[in-house]
mmCIF file with all atom_site columns, C-alpha atoms in Angstrom:
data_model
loop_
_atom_site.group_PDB
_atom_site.id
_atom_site.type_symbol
_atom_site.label_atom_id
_atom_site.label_alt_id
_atom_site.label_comp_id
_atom_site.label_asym_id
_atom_site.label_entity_id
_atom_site.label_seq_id
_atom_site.pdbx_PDB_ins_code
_atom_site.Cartn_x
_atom_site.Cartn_y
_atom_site.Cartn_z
_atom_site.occupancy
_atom_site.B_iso_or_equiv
_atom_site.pdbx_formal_charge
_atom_site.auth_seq_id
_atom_site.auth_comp_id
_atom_site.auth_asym_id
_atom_site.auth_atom_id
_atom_site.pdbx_PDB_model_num
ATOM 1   C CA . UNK A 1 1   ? 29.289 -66.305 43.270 1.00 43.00 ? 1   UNK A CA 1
ATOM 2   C CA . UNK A 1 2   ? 31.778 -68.740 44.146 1.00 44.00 ? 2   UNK A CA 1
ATOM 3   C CA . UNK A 1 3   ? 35.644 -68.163 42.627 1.00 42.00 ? 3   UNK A CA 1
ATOM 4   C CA . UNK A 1 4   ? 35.422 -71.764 40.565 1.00 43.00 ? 4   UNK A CA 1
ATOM 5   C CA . UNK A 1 5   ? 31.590 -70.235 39.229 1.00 43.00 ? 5   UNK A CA 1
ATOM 6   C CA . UNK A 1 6   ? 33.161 -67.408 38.166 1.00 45.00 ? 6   UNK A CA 1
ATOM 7   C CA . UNK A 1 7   ? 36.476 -69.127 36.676 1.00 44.00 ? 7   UNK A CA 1
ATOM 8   C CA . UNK A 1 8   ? 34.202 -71.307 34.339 1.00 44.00 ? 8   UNK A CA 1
ATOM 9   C CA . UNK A 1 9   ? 32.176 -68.524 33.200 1.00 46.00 ? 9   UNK A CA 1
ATOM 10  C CA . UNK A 1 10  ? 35.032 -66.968 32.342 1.00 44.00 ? 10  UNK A CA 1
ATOM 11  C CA . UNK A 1 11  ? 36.278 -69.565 30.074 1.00 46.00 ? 11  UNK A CA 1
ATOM 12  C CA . UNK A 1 12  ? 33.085 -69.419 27.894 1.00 47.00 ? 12  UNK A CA 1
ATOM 13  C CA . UNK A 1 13  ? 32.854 -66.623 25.356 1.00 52.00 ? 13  UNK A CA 1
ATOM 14  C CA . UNK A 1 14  ? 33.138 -62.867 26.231 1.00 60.00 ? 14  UNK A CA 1
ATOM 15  C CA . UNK A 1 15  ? 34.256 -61.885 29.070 1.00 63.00 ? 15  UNK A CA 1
ATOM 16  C CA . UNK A 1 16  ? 33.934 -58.920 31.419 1.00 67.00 ? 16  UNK A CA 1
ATOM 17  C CA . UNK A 1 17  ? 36.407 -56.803 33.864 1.00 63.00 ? 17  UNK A CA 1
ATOM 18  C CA . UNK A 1 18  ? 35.510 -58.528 37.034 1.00 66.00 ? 18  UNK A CA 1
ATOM 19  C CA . UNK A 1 19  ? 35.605 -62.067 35.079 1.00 67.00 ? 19  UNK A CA 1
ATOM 20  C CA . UNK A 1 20  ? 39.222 -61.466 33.764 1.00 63.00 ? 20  UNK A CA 1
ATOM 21  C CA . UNK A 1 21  ? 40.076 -60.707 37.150 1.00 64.00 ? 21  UNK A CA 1
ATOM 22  C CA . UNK A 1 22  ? 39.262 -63.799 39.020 1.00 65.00 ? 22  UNK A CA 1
ATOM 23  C CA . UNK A 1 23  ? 42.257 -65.134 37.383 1.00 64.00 ? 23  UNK A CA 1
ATOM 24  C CA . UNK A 1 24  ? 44.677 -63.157 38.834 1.00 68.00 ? 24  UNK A CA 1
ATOM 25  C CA . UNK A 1 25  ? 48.465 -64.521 40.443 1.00 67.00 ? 25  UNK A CA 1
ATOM 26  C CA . UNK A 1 26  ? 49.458 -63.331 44.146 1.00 65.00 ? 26  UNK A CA 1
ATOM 27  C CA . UNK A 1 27  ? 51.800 -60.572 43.017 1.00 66.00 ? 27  UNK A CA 1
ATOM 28  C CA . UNK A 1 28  ? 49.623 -58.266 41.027 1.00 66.00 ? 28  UNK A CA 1
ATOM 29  C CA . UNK A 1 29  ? 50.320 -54.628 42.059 1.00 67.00 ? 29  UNK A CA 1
ATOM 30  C CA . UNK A 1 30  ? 49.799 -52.214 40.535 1.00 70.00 ? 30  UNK A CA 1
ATOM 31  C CA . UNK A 1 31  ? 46.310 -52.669 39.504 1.00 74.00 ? 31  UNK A CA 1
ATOM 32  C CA . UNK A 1 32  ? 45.593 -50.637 36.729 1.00 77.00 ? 32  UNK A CA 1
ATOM 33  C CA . UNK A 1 33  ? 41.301 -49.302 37.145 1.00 79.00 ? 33  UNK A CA 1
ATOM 34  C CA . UNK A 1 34  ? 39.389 -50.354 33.969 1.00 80.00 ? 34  UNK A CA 1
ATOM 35  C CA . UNK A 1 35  ? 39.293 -46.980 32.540 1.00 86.00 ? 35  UNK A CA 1
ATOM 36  C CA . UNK A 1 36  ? 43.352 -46.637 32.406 1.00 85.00 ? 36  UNK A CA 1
ATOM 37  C CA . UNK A 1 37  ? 43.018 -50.447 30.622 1.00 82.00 ? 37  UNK A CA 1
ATOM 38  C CA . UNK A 1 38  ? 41.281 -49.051 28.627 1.00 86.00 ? 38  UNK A CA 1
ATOM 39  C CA . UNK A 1 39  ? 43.438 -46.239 27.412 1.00 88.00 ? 39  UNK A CA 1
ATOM 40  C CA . UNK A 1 40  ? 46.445 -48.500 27.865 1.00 87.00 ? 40  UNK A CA 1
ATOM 41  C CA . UNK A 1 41  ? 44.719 -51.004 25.157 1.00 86.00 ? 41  UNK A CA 1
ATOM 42  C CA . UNK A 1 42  ? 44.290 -48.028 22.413 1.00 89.00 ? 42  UNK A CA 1
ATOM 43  C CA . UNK A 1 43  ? 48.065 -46.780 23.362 1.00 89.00 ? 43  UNK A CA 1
ATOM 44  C CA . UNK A 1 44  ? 49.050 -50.583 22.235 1.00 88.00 ? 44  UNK A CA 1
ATOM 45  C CA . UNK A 1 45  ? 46.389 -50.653 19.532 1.00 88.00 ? 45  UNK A CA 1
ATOM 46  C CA . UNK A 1 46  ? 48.702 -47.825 17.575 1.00 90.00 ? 46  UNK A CA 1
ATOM 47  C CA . UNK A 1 47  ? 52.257 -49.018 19.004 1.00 90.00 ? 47  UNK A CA 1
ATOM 48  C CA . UNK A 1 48  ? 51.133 -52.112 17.035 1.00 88.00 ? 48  UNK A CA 1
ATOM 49  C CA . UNK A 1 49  ? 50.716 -50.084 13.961 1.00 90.00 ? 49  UNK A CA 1
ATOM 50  C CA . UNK A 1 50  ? 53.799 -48.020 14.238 1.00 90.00 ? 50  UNK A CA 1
ATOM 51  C CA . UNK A 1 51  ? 55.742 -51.556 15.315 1.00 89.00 ? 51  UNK A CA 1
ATOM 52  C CA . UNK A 1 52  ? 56.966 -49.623 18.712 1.00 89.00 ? 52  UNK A CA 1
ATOM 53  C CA . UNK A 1 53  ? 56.272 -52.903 20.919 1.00 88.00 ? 53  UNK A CA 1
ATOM 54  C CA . UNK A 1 54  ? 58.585 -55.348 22.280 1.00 89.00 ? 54  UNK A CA 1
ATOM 55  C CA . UNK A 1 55  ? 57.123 -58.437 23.300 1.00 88.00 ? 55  UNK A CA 1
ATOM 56  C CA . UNK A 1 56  ? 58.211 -61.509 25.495 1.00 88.00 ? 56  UNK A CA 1
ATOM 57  C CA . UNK A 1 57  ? 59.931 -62.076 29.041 1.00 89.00 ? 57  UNK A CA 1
ATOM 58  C CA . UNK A 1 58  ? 63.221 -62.152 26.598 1.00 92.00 ? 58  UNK A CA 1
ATOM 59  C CA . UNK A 1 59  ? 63.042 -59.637 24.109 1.00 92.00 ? 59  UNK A CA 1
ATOM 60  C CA . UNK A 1 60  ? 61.732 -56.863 26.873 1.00 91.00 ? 60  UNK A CA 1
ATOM 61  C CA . UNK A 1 61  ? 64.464 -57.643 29.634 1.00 91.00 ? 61  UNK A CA 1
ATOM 62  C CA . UNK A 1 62  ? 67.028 -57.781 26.873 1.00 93.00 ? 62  UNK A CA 1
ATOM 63  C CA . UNK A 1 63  ? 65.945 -53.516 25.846 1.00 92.00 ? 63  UNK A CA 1
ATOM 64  C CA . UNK A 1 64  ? 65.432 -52.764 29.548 1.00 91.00 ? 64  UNK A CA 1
ATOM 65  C CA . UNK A 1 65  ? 68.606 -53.502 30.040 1.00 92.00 ? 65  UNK A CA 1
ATOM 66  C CA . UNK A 1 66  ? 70.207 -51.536 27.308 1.00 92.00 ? 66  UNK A CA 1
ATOM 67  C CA . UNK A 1 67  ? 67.970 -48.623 28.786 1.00 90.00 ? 67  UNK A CA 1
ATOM 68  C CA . UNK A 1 68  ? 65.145 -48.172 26.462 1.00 90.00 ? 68  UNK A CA 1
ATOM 69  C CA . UNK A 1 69  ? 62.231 -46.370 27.978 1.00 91.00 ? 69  UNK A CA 1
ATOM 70  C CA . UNK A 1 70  ? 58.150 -47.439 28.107 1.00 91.00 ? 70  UNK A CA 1
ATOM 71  C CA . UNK A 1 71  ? 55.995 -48.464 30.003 1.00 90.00 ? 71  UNK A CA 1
ATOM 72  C CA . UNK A 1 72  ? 56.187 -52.356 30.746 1.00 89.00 ? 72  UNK A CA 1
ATOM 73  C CA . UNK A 1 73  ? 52.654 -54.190 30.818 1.00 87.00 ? 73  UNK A CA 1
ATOM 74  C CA . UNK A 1 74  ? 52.845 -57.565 33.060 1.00 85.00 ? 74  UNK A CA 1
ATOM 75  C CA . UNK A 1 75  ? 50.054 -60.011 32.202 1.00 81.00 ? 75  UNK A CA 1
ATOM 76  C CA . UNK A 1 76  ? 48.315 -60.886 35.662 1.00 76.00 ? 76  UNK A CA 1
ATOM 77  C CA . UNK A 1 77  ? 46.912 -64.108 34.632 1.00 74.00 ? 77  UNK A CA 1
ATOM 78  C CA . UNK A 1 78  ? 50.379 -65.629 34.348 1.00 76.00 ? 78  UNK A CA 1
ATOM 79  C CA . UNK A 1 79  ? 51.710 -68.874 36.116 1.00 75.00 ? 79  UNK A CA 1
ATOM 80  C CA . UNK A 1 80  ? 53.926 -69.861 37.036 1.00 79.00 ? 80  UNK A CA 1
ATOM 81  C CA . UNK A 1 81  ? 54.989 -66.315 38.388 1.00 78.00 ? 81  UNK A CA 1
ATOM 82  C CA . UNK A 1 82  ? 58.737 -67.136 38.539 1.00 81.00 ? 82  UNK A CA 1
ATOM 83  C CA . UNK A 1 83  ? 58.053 -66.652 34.245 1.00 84.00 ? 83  UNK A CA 1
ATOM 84  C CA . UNK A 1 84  ? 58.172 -62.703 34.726 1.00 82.00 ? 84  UNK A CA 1
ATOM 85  C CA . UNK A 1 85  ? 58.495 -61.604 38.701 1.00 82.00 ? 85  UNK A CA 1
ATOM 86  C CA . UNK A 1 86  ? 61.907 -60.230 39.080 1.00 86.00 ? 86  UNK A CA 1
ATOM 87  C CA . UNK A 1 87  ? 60.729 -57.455 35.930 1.00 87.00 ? 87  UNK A CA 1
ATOM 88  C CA . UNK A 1 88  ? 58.998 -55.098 38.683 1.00 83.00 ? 88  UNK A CA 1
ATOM 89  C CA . UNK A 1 89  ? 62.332 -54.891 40.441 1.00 83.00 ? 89  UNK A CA 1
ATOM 90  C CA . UNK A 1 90  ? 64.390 -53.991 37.112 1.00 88.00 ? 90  UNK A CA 1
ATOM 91  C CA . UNK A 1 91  ? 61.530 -51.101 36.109 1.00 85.00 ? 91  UNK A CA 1
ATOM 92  C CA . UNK A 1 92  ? 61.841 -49.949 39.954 1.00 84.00 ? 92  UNK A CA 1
ATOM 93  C CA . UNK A 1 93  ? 65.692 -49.828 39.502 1.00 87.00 ? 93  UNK A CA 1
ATOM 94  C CA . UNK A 1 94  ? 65.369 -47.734 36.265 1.00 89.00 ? 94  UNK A CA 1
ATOM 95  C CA . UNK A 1 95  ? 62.620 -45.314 37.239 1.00 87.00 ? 95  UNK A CA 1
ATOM 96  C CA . UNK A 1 96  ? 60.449 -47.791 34.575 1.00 86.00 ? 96  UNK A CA 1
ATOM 97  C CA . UNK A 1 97  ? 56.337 -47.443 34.585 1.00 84.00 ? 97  UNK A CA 1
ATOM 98  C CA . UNK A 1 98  ? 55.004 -50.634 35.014 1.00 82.00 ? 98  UNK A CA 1
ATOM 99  C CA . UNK A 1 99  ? 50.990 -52.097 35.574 1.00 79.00 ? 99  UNK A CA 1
ATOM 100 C CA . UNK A 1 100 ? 49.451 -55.214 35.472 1.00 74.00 ? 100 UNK A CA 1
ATOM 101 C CA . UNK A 1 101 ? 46.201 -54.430 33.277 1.00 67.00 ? 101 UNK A CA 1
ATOM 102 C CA . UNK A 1 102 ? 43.117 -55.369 34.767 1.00 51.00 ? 102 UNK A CA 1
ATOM 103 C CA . UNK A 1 103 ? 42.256 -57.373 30.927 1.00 48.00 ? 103 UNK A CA 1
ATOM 104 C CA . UNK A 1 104 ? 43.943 -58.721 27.762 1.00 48.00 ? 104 UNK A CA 1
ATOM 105 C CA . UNK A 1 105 ? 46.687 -56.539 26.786 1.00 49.00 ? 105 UNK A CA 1
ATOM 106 C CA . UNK A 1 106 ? 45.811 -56.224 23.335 1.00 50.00 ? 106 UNK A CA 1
ATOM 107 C CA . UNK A 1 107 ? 48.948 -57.923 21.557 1.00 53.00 ? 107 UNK A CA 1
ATOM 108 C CA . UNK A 1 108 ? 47.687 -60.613 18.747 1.00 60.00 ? 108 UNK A CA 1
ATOM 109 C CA . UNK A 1 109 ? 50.509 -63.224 20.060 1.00 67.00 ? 109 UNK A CA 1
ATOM 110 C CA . UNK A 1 110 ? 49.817 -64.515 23.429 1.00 75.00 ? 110 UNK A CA 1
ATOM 111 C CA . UNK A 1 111 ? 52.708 -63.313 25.913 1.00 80.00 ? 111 UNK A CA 1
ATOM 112 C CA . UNK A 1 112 ? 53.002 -61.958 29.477 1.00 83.00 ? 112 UNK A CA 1
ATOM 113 C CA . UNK A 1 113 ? 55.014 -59.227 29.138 1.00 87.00 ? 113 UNK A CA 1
ATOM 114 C CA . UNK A 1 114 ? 54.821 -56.091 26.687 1.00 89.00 ? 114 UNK A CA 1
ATOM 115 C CA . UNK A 1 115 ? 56.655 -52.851 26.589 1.00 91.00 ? 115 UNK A CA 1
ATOM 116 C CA . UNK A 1 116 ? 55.445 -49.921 24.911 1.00 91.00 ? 116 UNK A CA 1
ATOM 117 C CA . UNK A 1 117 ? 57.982 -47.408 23.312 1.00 92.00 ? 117 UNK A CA 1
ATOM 118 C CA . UNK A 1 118 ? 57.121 -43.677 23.065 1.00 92.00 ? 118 UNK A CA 1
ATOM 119 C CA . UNK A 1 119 ? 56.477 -41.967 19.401 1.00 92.00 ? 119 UNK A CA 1
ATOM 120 C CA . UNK A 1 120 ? 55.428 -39.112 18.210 1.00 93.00 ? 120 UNK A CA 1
ATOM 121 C CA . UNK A 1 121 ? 52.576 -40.750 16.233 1.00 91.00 ? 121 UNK A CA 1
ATOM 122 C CA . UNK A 1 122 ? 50.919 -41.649 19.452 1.00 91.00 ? 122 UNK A CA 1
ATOM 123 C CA . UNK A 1 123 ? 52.726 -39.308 21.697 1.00 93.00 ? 123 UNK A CA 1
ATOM 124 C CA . UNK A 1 124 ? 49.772 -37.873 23.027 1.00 92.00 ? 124 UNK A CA 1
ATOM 125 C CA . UNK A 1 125 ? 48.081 -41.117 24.290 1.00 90.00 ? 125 UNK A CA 1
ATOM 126 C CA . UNK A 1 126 ? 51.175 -42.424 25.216 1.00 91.00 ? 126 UNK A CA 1
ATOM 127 C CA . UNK A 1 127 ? 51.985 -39.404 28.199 1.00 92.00 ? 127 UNK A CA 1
ATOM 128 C CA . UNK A 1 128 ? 48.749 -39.680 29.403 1.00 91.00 ? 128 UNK A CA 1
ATOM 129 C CA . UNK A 1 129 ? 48.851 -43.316 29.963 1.00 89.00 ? 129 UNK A CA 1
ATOM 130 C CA . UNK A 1 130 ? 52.218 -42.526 31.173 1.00 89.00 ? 130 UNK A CA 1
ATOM 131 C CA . UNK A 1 131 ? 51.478 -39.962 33.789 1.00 91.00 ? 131 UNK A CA 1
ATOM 132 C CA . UNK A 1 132 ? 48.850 -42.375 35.042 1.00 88.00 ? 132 UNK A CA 1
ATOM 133 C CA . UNK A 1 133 ? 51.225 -45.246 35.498 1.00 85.00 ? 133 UNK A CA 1
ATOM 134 C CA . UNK A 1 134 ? 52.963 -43.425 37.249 1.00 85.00 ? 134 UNK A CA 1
ATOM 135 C CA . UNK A 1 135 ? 50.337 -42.054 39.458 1.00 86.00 ? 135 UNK A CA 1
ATOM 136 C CA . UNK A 1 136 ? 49.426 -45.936 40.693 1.00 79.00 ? 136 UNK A CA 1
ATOM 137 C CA . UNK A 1 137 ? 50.469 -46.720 43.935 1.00 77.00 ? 137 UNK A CA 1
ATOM 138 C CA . UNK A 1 138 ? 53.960 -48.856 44.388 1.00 68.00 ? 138 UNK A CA 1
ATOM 139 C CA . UNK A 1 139 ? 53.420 -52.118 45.965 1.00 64.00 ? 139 UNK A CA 1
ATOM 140 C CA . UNK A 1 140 ? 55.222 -52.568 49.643 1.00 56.00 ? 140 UNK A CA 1
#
């Protein structure tokens, strides 16, 4: 299947893993696997509920900076990359988790960047998401 096949069936209705990932910019590392997406998705599913996410290239730079902790989620579909590339470096410079999720993200408001702060309503999910952030490869 060619890339520009696979790019239009992507555009049309529901998509699936390998379809979201044809869109993907040059600096994507680390990958997360579907199944830690997946886990990452319900993690943000109850951060939603319990109003523990900061969204936005802005609003997350602005807490990383004041040293909250989470684990940063990097859209992989974005362009220009300029938007959001010099966020890996600041979570690498504070011992930060960061992924690029191999699908949507899970936030209702379309944005590139997400960070998801620890509580004890979700504690549980959030470590082992956590621990397997952590356990991705760091790009070179």
């Amino acid at each position: 299947m060619t890339k520009i096949k696979a790019q239009e069936e992507a555009c049309s209705g529901e998509r699936t893993y390998q379809e979201l990932l044809v869109n993907q910019n040059p600096i994507v590392q680390p990958l997360a696997s579907r199944r830690l997406t997946r886990n990452l998705y319900k993690c943000i599913k109850k951060a939603m509920k319990q109003k523990q996410l900061r969204r936005g290239v802005k609003e997350v730079q602005k807490f990383v900076n004041r040293g909250e902790k989470g684990i940063m989620v990097l859209a992989e579909d974005t362009l220009p990359i300029e938007v959001y590339c010099h966020l890996p470096v600041m979570c690498e410079d504070r011992n930060l988790a960061y992924m690029n999720p191999g699908a949507a993200a899970g936030s209702k408001c379309p944005t590139c960047v997400i960070m998801v702060k620890p509580h004890e309503e979700y504690q549980e999910a959030y470590d082992k998401c956590l621990e397997e952030v952590q356990s991705l490869p760091l790009p070179l």
